[in-house]
Amino acid sequence: MKYLYMRASTNETKQSLQRQEKFGRDNNIPESNWFKEFASGANNDRVELNRLLSMVKENDEIYAIDPSRVTRSLKFMMELLDLAKEKKIKLVMGDFILDCTGEISVFTQGQLMMLGLINEIQRLLIVSAVKEGLAASREKGIIGGRPKTNKESIPDIFYKYYPMYKSGKLNKVEFSKLTGLSRSSIYKYIDIVEN
């Protein structure tokens, strides 16, 4: 069975998954096997990723457009390698293919470790650049950071499914899955709307 994992760091109004969806279609992965979420690549406790990893079986294949969509953590990349070997699955991350259905070479494992390290360094560079940008803005008297969330800034997709949640037809996990919003965002938005 083939599965597609898609991730973006911010919500769908700020980042599109179209390129990742095209990757799934190009690899003939049925939409019913697509797992998507909006969460940081540094956060390894992601609902959809964990759901996917818990359900894969021997000889299954997990696709992602590149390794950074799966994780930006070297430690988690190593855990993923161990899981792939244990479950005997195939990981296709863009041009990098890690086939753990049989024996894999030390060289291939080393390549995966290097990808994990590069992705973690990229994340650290992004965090550093943001901090430097905020500090430079503060020096100029500009207060940076994210604007406070209010009812008007909540994504429309939340309001589309909120009545179903409110009437009890959806629980928070289902609400999160349908909207592609993280559970923490769902909790926050519900609190803003109801209070």
PDB file of C-alpha atoms in Angstrom:
ATOM      1  CA  MET A   1       0.000   0.000   0.000  1.00  0.00           C
ATOM      2  CA  LYS A   2       1.267   3.491  -0.862  1.00  0.00           C
ATOM      3  CA  TYR A   3       0.756   6.501   1.420  1.00  0.00           C
ATOM      4  CA  LEU A   4       1.526  10.206   1.032  1.00  0.00           C
ATOM      5  CA  TYR A   5       2.568  12.411   3.948  1.00  0.00           C
ATOM      6  CA  MET A   6       2.291  16.181   3.469  1.00  0.00           C
ATOM      7  CA  ARG A   7       3.250  18.914   5.917  1.00  0.00           C
ATOM      8  CA  ALA A   8       3.534  22.679   6.002  1.00  0.00           C
ATOM      9  CA  SER A   9       4.567  24.782   8.978  1.00  0.00           C
ATOM     10  CA  THR A  10       1.744  27.326   8.899  1.00  0.00           C
ATOM     11  CA  ASN A  11      -1.926  27.085   7.979  1.00  0.00           C
ATOM     12  CA  GLU A  12      -3.370  26.616   4.504  1.00  0.00           C
ATOM     13  CA  THR A  13      -4.051  30.321   4.037  1.00  0.00           C
ATOM     14  CA  LYS A  14      -0.305  31.003   4.243  1.00  0.00           C
ATOM     15  CA  GLN A  15       1.201  27.838   2.751  1.00  0.00           C
ATOM     16  CA  SER A  16      -0.154  25.662  -0.021  1.00  0.00           C
ATOM     17  CA  LEU A  17       0.161  21.901  -0.244  1.00  0.00           C
ATOM     18  CA  GLN A  18      -0.460  21.897  -4.019  1.00  0.00           C
ATOM     19  CA  ARG A  19       3.091  20.895  -4.949  1.00  0.00           C
ATOM     20  CA  GLN A  20       2.982  18.022  -2.433  1.00  0.00           C
ATOM     21  CA  GLU A  21      -0.449  16.939  -3.698  1.00  0.00           C
ATOM     22  CA  LYS A  22       0.902  16.892  -7.267  1.00  0.00           C
ATOM     23  CA  PHE A  23       3.767  14.679  -6.031  1.00  0.00           C
ATOM     24  CA  GLY A  24       1.154  12.263  -4.663  1.00  0.00           C
ATOM     25  CA  ARG A  25      -0.806  12.220  -7.916  1.00  0.00           C
ATOM     26  CA  ASP A  26       2.395  11.775  -9.958  1.00  0.00           C
ATOM     27  CA  ASN A  27       3.185   8.691  -7.849  1.00  0.00           C
ATOM     28  CA  ASN A  28      -0.348   7.269  -8.215  1.00  0.00           C
ATOM     29  CA  ILE A  29      -1.217   7.497  -4.523  1.00  0.00           C
ATOM     30  CA  PRO A  30      -5.002   7.525  -3.976  1.00  0.00           C
ATOM     31  CA  GLU A  31      -6.285  10.581  -2.081  1.00  0.00           C
ATOM     32  CA  SER A  32      -7.779   8.279   0.546  1.00  0.00           C
ATOM     33  CA  ASN A  33      -4.160   7.477   1.531  1.00  0.00           C
ATOM     34  CA  TRP A  34      -3.057  11.105   1.885  1.00  0.00           C
ATOM     35  CA  PHE A  35      -2.089  12.345   5.352  1.00  0.00           C
ATOM     36  CA  LYS A  36      -1.679  16.094   5.732  1.00  0.00           C
ATOM     37  CA  GLU A  37      -1.123  18.512   8.555  1.00  0.00           C
ATOM     38  CA  PHE A  38       0.120  21.961   9.392  1.00  0.00           C
ATOM     39  CA  ALA A  39       2.785  21.737  12.082  1.00  0.00           C
ATOM     40  CA  SER A  40       6.442  22.469  12.682  1.00  0.00           C
ATOM     41  CA  GLY A  41       8.919  19.925  11.335  1.00  0.00           C
ATOM     42  CA  ALA A  42      10.728  20.172  14.669  1.00  0.00           C
ATOM     43  CA  ASN A  43       7.643  18.826  16.450  1.00  0.00           C
ATOM     44  CA  ASN A  44       7.784  15.042  16.202  1.00  0.00           C
ATOM     45  CA  ASP A  45       4.516  14.464  18.060  1.00  0.00           C
ATOM     46  CA  ARG A  46       2.227  15.107  15.076  1.00  0.00           C
ATOM     47  CA  VAL A  47      -1.217  13.532  14.924  1.00  0.00           C
ATOM     48  CA  GLU A  48      -1.324  12.548  11.255  1.00  0.00           C
ATOM     49  CA  LEU A  49       2.307  11.431  11.064  1.00  0.00           C
ATOM     50  CA  ASN A  50       1.895   9.264  14.162  1.00  0.00           C
ATOM     51  CA  ARG A  51      -1.344   7.809  12.776  1.00  0.00           C
ATOM     52  CA  LEU A  52       0.380   6.940   9.502  1.00  0.00           C
ATOM     53  CA  LEU A  53       3.441   5.413  11.167  1.00  0.00           C
ATOM     54  CA  SER A  54       1.283   3.289  13.469  1.00  0.00           C
ATOM     55  CA  MET A  55      -0.749   1.789  10.616  1.00  0.00           C
ATOM     56  CA  VAL A  56       1.919   0.925   8.011  1.00  0.00           C
ATOM     57  CA  LYS A  57       2.666  -2.750   7.480  1.00  0.00           C
ATOM     58  CA  GLU A  58       5.459  -4.733   5.872  1.00  0.00           C
ATOM     59  CA  ASN A  59       6.123  -3.762   2.217  1.00  0.00           C
ATOM     60  CA  ASP A  60       4.059  -0.536   2.510  1.00  0.00           C
ATOM     61  CA  GLU A  61       5.512   2.651   1.020  1.00  0.00           C
ATOM     62  CA  ILE A  62       5.486   6.142   2.526  1.00  0.00           C
ATOM     63  CA  TYR A  63       6.006   9.050   0.135  1.00  0.00           C
ATOM     64  CA  ALA A  64       6.898  12.664   0.962  1.00  0.00           C
ATOM     65  CA  ILE A  65       8.081  15.334  -1.465  1.00  0.00           C
ATOM     66  CA  ASP A  66      11.321  15.703   0.509  1.00  0.00           C
ATOM     67  CA  PRO A  67      12.773  14.586   3.871  1.00  0.00           C
ATOM     68  CA  SER A  68      12.142  17.977   5.512  1.00  0.00           C
ATOM     69  CA  ARG A  69       8.372  17.401   5.206  1.00  0.00           C
ATOM     70  CA  VAL A  70       8.717  14.359   7.460  1.00  0.00           C
ATOM     71  CA  THR A  71      11.123  15.863   9.985  1.00  0.00           C
ATOM     72  CA  ARG A  72      13.699  18.555  10.586  1.00  0.00           C
ATOM     73  CA  SER A  73      15.259  16.597  13.450  1.00  0.00           C
ATOM     74  CA  LEU A  74      18.268  14.306  13.095  1.00  0.00           C
ATOM     75  CA  LYS A  75      17.145  12.325  16.161  1.00  0.00           C
ATOM     76  CA  PHE A  76      13.698  11.696  14.698  1.00  0.00           C
ATOM     77  CA  MET A  77      15.200  10.790  11.311  1.00  0.00           C
ATOM     78  CA  MET A  78      17.169   8.052  13.097  1.00  0.00           C
ATOM     79  CA  GLU A  79      14.004   6.863  14.851  1.00  0.00           C
ATOM     80  CA  LEU A  80      12.256   6.790  11.472  1.00  0.00           C
ATOM     81  CA  LEU A  81      15.105   4.716  10.013  1.00  0.00           C
ATOM     82  CA  ASP A  82      14.767   2.209  12.877  1.00  0.00           C
ATOM     83  CA  LEU A  83      10.998   2.042  12.381  1.00  0.00           C
ATOM     84  CA  ALA A  84      11.384   1.529   8.620  1.00  0.00           C
ATOM     85  CA  LYS A  85      13.838  -1.345   9.210  1.00  0.00           C
ATOM     86  CA  GLU A  86      11.640  -2.886  11.907  1.00  0.00           C
ATOM     87  CA  LYS A  87       8.431  -2.715   9.833  1.00  0.00           C
ATOM     88  CA  LYS A  88      10.247  -3.448   6.543  1.00  0.00           C
ATOM     89  CA  ILE A  89       8.755  -0.494   4.680  1.00  0.00           C
ATOM     90  CA  LYS A  90       9.947   1.737   1.860  1.00  0.00           C
ATOM     91  CA  LEU A  91      10.421   5.499   2.308  1.00  0.00           C
ATOM     92  CA  VAL A  92      10.375   7.673  -0.800  1.00  0.00           C
ATOM     93  CA  MET A  93      11.332  11.241   0.056  1.00  0.00           C
ATOM     94  CA  GLY A  94      11.643  13.096  -3.221  1.00  0.00           C
ATOM     95  CA  ASP A  95      14.619  11.646  -5.085  1.00  0.00           C
ATOM     96  CA  PHE A  96      15.855   9.792  -2.006  1.00  0.00           C
ATOM     97  CA  ILE A  97      14.525   6.232  -1.754  1.00  0.00           C
ATOM     98  CA  LEU A  98      15.161   4.137   1.340  1.00  0.00           C
ATOM     99  CA  ASP A  99      13.954   0.606   0.726  1.00  0.00           C
ATOM    100  CA  CYS A 100      13.954  -1.261   4.035  1.00  0.00           C
ATOM    101  CA  THR A 101      11.961  -4.219   2.707  1.00  0.00           C
ATOM    102  CA  GLY A 102      15.316  -5.990   2.376  1.00  0.00           C
ATOM    103  CA  GLU A 103      18.854  -5.324   3.560  1.00  0.00           C
ATOM    104  CA  ILE A 104      20.082  -1.739   3.316  1.00  0.00           C
ATOM    105  CA  SER A 105      23.677  -0.680   3.020  1.00  0.00           C
ATOM    106  CA  VAL A 106      25.589   1.294   5.605  1.00  0.00           C
ATOM    107  CA  PHE A 107      26.192   3.929   2.918  1.00  0.00           C
ATOM    108  CA  THR A 108      22.437   4.385   2.387  1.00  0.00           C
ATOM    109  CA  GLN A 109      21.876   4.677   6.141  1.00  0.00           C
ATOM    110  CA  GLY A 110      24.653   7.274   6.263  1.00  0.00           C
ATOM    111  CA  GLN A 111      22.969   9.262   3.493  1.00  0.00           C
ATOM    112  CA  LEU A 112      19.744   9.349   5.498  1.00  0.00           C
ATOM    113  CA  MET A 113      21.651  10.557   8.560  1.00  0.00           C
ATOM    114  CA  MET A 114      23.210  13.341   6.483  1.00  0.00           C
ATOM    115  CA  LEU A 115      19.762  14.375   5.196  1.00  0.00           C
ATOM    116  CA  GLY A 116      18.512  14.498   8.784  1.00  0.00           C
ATOM    117  CA  LEU A 117      21.477  16.633   9.819  1.00  0.00           C
ATOM    118  CA  ILE A 118      21.036  19.026   6.868  1.00  0.00           C
ATOM    119  CA  ASN A 119      17.328  19.456   7.640  1.00  0.00           C
ATOM    120  CA  GLU A 120      18.064  20.176  11.294  1.00  0.00           C
ATOM    121  CA  ILE A 121      20.719  22.755  10.340  1.00  0.00           C
ATOM    122  CA  GLN A 122      18.220  24.407   7.948  1.00  0.00           C
ATOM    123  CA  ARG A 123      15.678  24.681  10.760  1.00  0.00           C
ATOM    124  CA  LEU A 124      18.262  26.209  13.104  1.00  0.00           C
ATOM    125  CA  LEU A 125      19.261  28.732  10.408  1.00  0.00           C
ATOM    126  CA  ILE A 126      15.622  29.731   9.899  1.00  0.00           C
ATOM    127  CA  VAL A 127      15.092  30.177  13.650  1.00  0.00           C
ATOM    128  CA  SER A 128      18.300  32.235  13.898  1.00  0.00           C
ATOM    129  CA  ALA A 129      17.330  34.463  10.944  1.00  0.00           C
ATOM    130  CA  VAL A 130      13.896  35.129  12.436  1.00  0.00           C
ATOM    131  CA  LYS A 131      15.414  36.069  15.810  1.00  0.00           C
ATOM    132  CA  GLU A 132      17.919  38.394  14.126  1.00  0.00           C
ATOM    133  CA  GLY A 133      15.142  39.998  12.081  1.00  0.00           C
ATOM    134  CA  LEU A 134      13.009  40.595  15.173  1.00  0.00           C
ATOM    135  CA  ALA A 135      15.981  42.061  17.055  1.00  0.00           C
ATOM    136  CA  ALA A 136      16.758  44.409  14.135  1.00  0.00           C
ATOM    137  CA  SER A 137      13.106  45.499  14.018  1.00  0.00           C
ATOM    138  CA  ARG A 138      13.099  46.193  17.770  1.00  0.00           C
ATOM    139  CA  GLU A 139      16.194  48.380  17.375  1.00  0.00           C
ATOM    140  CA  LYS A 140      14.233  50.448  14.854  1.00  0.00           C
ATOM    141  CA  GLY A 141      11.307  50.668  17.261  1.00  0.00           C
ATOM    142  CA  ILE A 142       9.169  48.209  15.333  1.00  0.00           C
ATOM    143  CA  ILE A 143       7.490  45.635  17.531  1.00  0.00           C
ATOM    144  CA  GLY A 144       7.584  42.297  15.723  1.00  0.00           C
ATOM    145  CA  GLY A 145       6.081  38.924  16.295  1.00  0.00           C
ATOM    146  CA  ARG A 146       2.803  37.355  15.377  1.00  0.00           C
ATOM    147  CA  PRO A 147      -0.321  39.462  15.617  1.00  0.00           C
ATOM    148  CA  LYS A 148      -2.836  38.317  18.216  1.00  0.00           C
ATOM    149  CA  THR A 149      -5.414  35.890  16.920  1.00  0.00           C
ATOM    150  CA  ASN A 150      -8.992  37.176  16.930  1.00  0.00           C
ATOM    151  CA  LYS A 151     -12.291  36.001  15.426  1.00  0.00           C
ATOM    152  CA  GLU A 152     -11.530  37.765  12.136  1.00  0.00           C
ATOM    153  CA  SER A 153      -8.093  36.176  11.700  1.00  0.00           C
ATOM    154  CA  ILE A 154      -9.276  32.589  12.246  1.00  0.00           C
ATOM    155  CA  PRO A 155      -9.145  30.693   8.906  1.00  0.00           C
ATOM    156  CA  ASP A 156     -12.438  30.245   7.032  1.00  0.00           C
ATOM    157  CA  ILE A 157     -11.983  26.468   7.026  1.00  0.00           C
ATOM    158  CA  PHE A 158     -12.493  26.515  10.818  1.00  0.00           C
ATOM    159  CA  TYR A 159     -15.845  28.282  10.483  1.00  0.00           C
ATOM    160  CA  LYS A 160     -16.907  25.858   7.740  1.00  0.00           C
ATOM    161  CA  TYR A 161     -16.803  22.872  10.137  1.00  0.00           C
ATOM    162  CA  TYR A 162     -17.393  24.638  13.470  1.00  0.00           C
ATOM    163  CA  PRO A 163     -21.217  24.164  13.349  1.00  0.00           C
ATOM    164  CA  MET A 164     -20.706  20.392  12.953  1.00  0.00           C
ATOM    165  CA  TYR A 165     -18.389  20.384  15.991  1.00  0.00           C
ATOM    166  CA  LYS A 166     -20.811  22.536  17.997  1.00  0.00           C
ATOM    167  CA  SER A 167     -23.737  20.203  17.222  1.00  0.00           C
ATOM    168  CA  GLY A 168     -21.701  17.173  18.375  1.00  0.00           C
ATOM    169  CA  LYS A 169     -21.269  15.617  14.924  1.00  0.00           C
ATOM    170  CA  LEU A 170     -17.469  16.011  15.148  1.00  0.00           C
ATOM    171  CA  ASN A 171     -15.049  15.629  18.021  1.00  0.00           C
ATOM    172  CA  LYS A 172     -11.915  17.793  18.200  1.00  0.00           C
ATOM    173  CA  VAL A 173      -9.678  15.178  16.565  1.00  0.00           C
ATOM    174  CA  GLU A 174     -12.060  14.815  13.611  1.00  0.00           C
ATOM    175  CA  PHE A 175     -12.421  18.609  13.456  1.00  0.00           C
ATOM    176  CA  SER A 176      -8.632  18.906  13.254  1.00  0.00           C
ATOM    177  CA  LYS A 177      -8.375  16.269  10.524  1.00  0.00           C
ATOM    178  CA  LEU A 178     -11.111  17.773   8.351  1.00  0.00           C
ATOM    179  CA  THR A 179      -9.672  21.284   8.531  1.00  0.00           C
ATOM    180  CA  GLY A 180      -6.000  20.382   8.350  1.00  0.00           C
ATOM    181  CA  LEU A 181      -5.468  22.557  11.438  1.00  0.00           C
ATOM    182  CA  SER A 182      -3.498  21.291  14.423  1.00  0.00           C
ATOM    183  CA  ARG A 183      -5.429  20.268  17.524  1.00  0.00           C
ATOM    184  CA  SER A 184      -3.810  23.078  19.490  1.00  0.00           C
ATOM    185  CA  SER A 185      -5.094  25.571  16.899  1.00  0.00           C
ATOM    186  CA  ILE A 186      -8.573  24.030  17.081  1.00  0.00           C
ATOM    187  CA  TYR A 187      -8.589  24.373  20.908  1.00  0.00           C
ATOM    188  CA  LYS A 188      -7.364  27.973  20.655  1.00  0.00           C
ATOM    189  CA  TYR A 189      -9.915  28.963  18.008  1.00  0.00           C
ATOM    190  CA  ILE A 190     -12.796  27.328  19.894  1.00  0.00           C
ATOM    191  CA  ASP A 191     -11.768  29.241  23.019  1.00  0.00           C
ATOM    192  CA  ILE A 192     -11.661  32.541  21.081  1.00  0.00           C
ATOM    193  CA  VAL A 193     -15.039  31.949  19.404  1.00  0.00           C
ATOM    194  CA  GLU A 194     -16.816  30.751  22.534  1.00  0.00           C
ATOM    195  CA  ASN A 195     -15.344  33.256  24.965  1.00  0.00           C
TER     196      ASN A 195
END
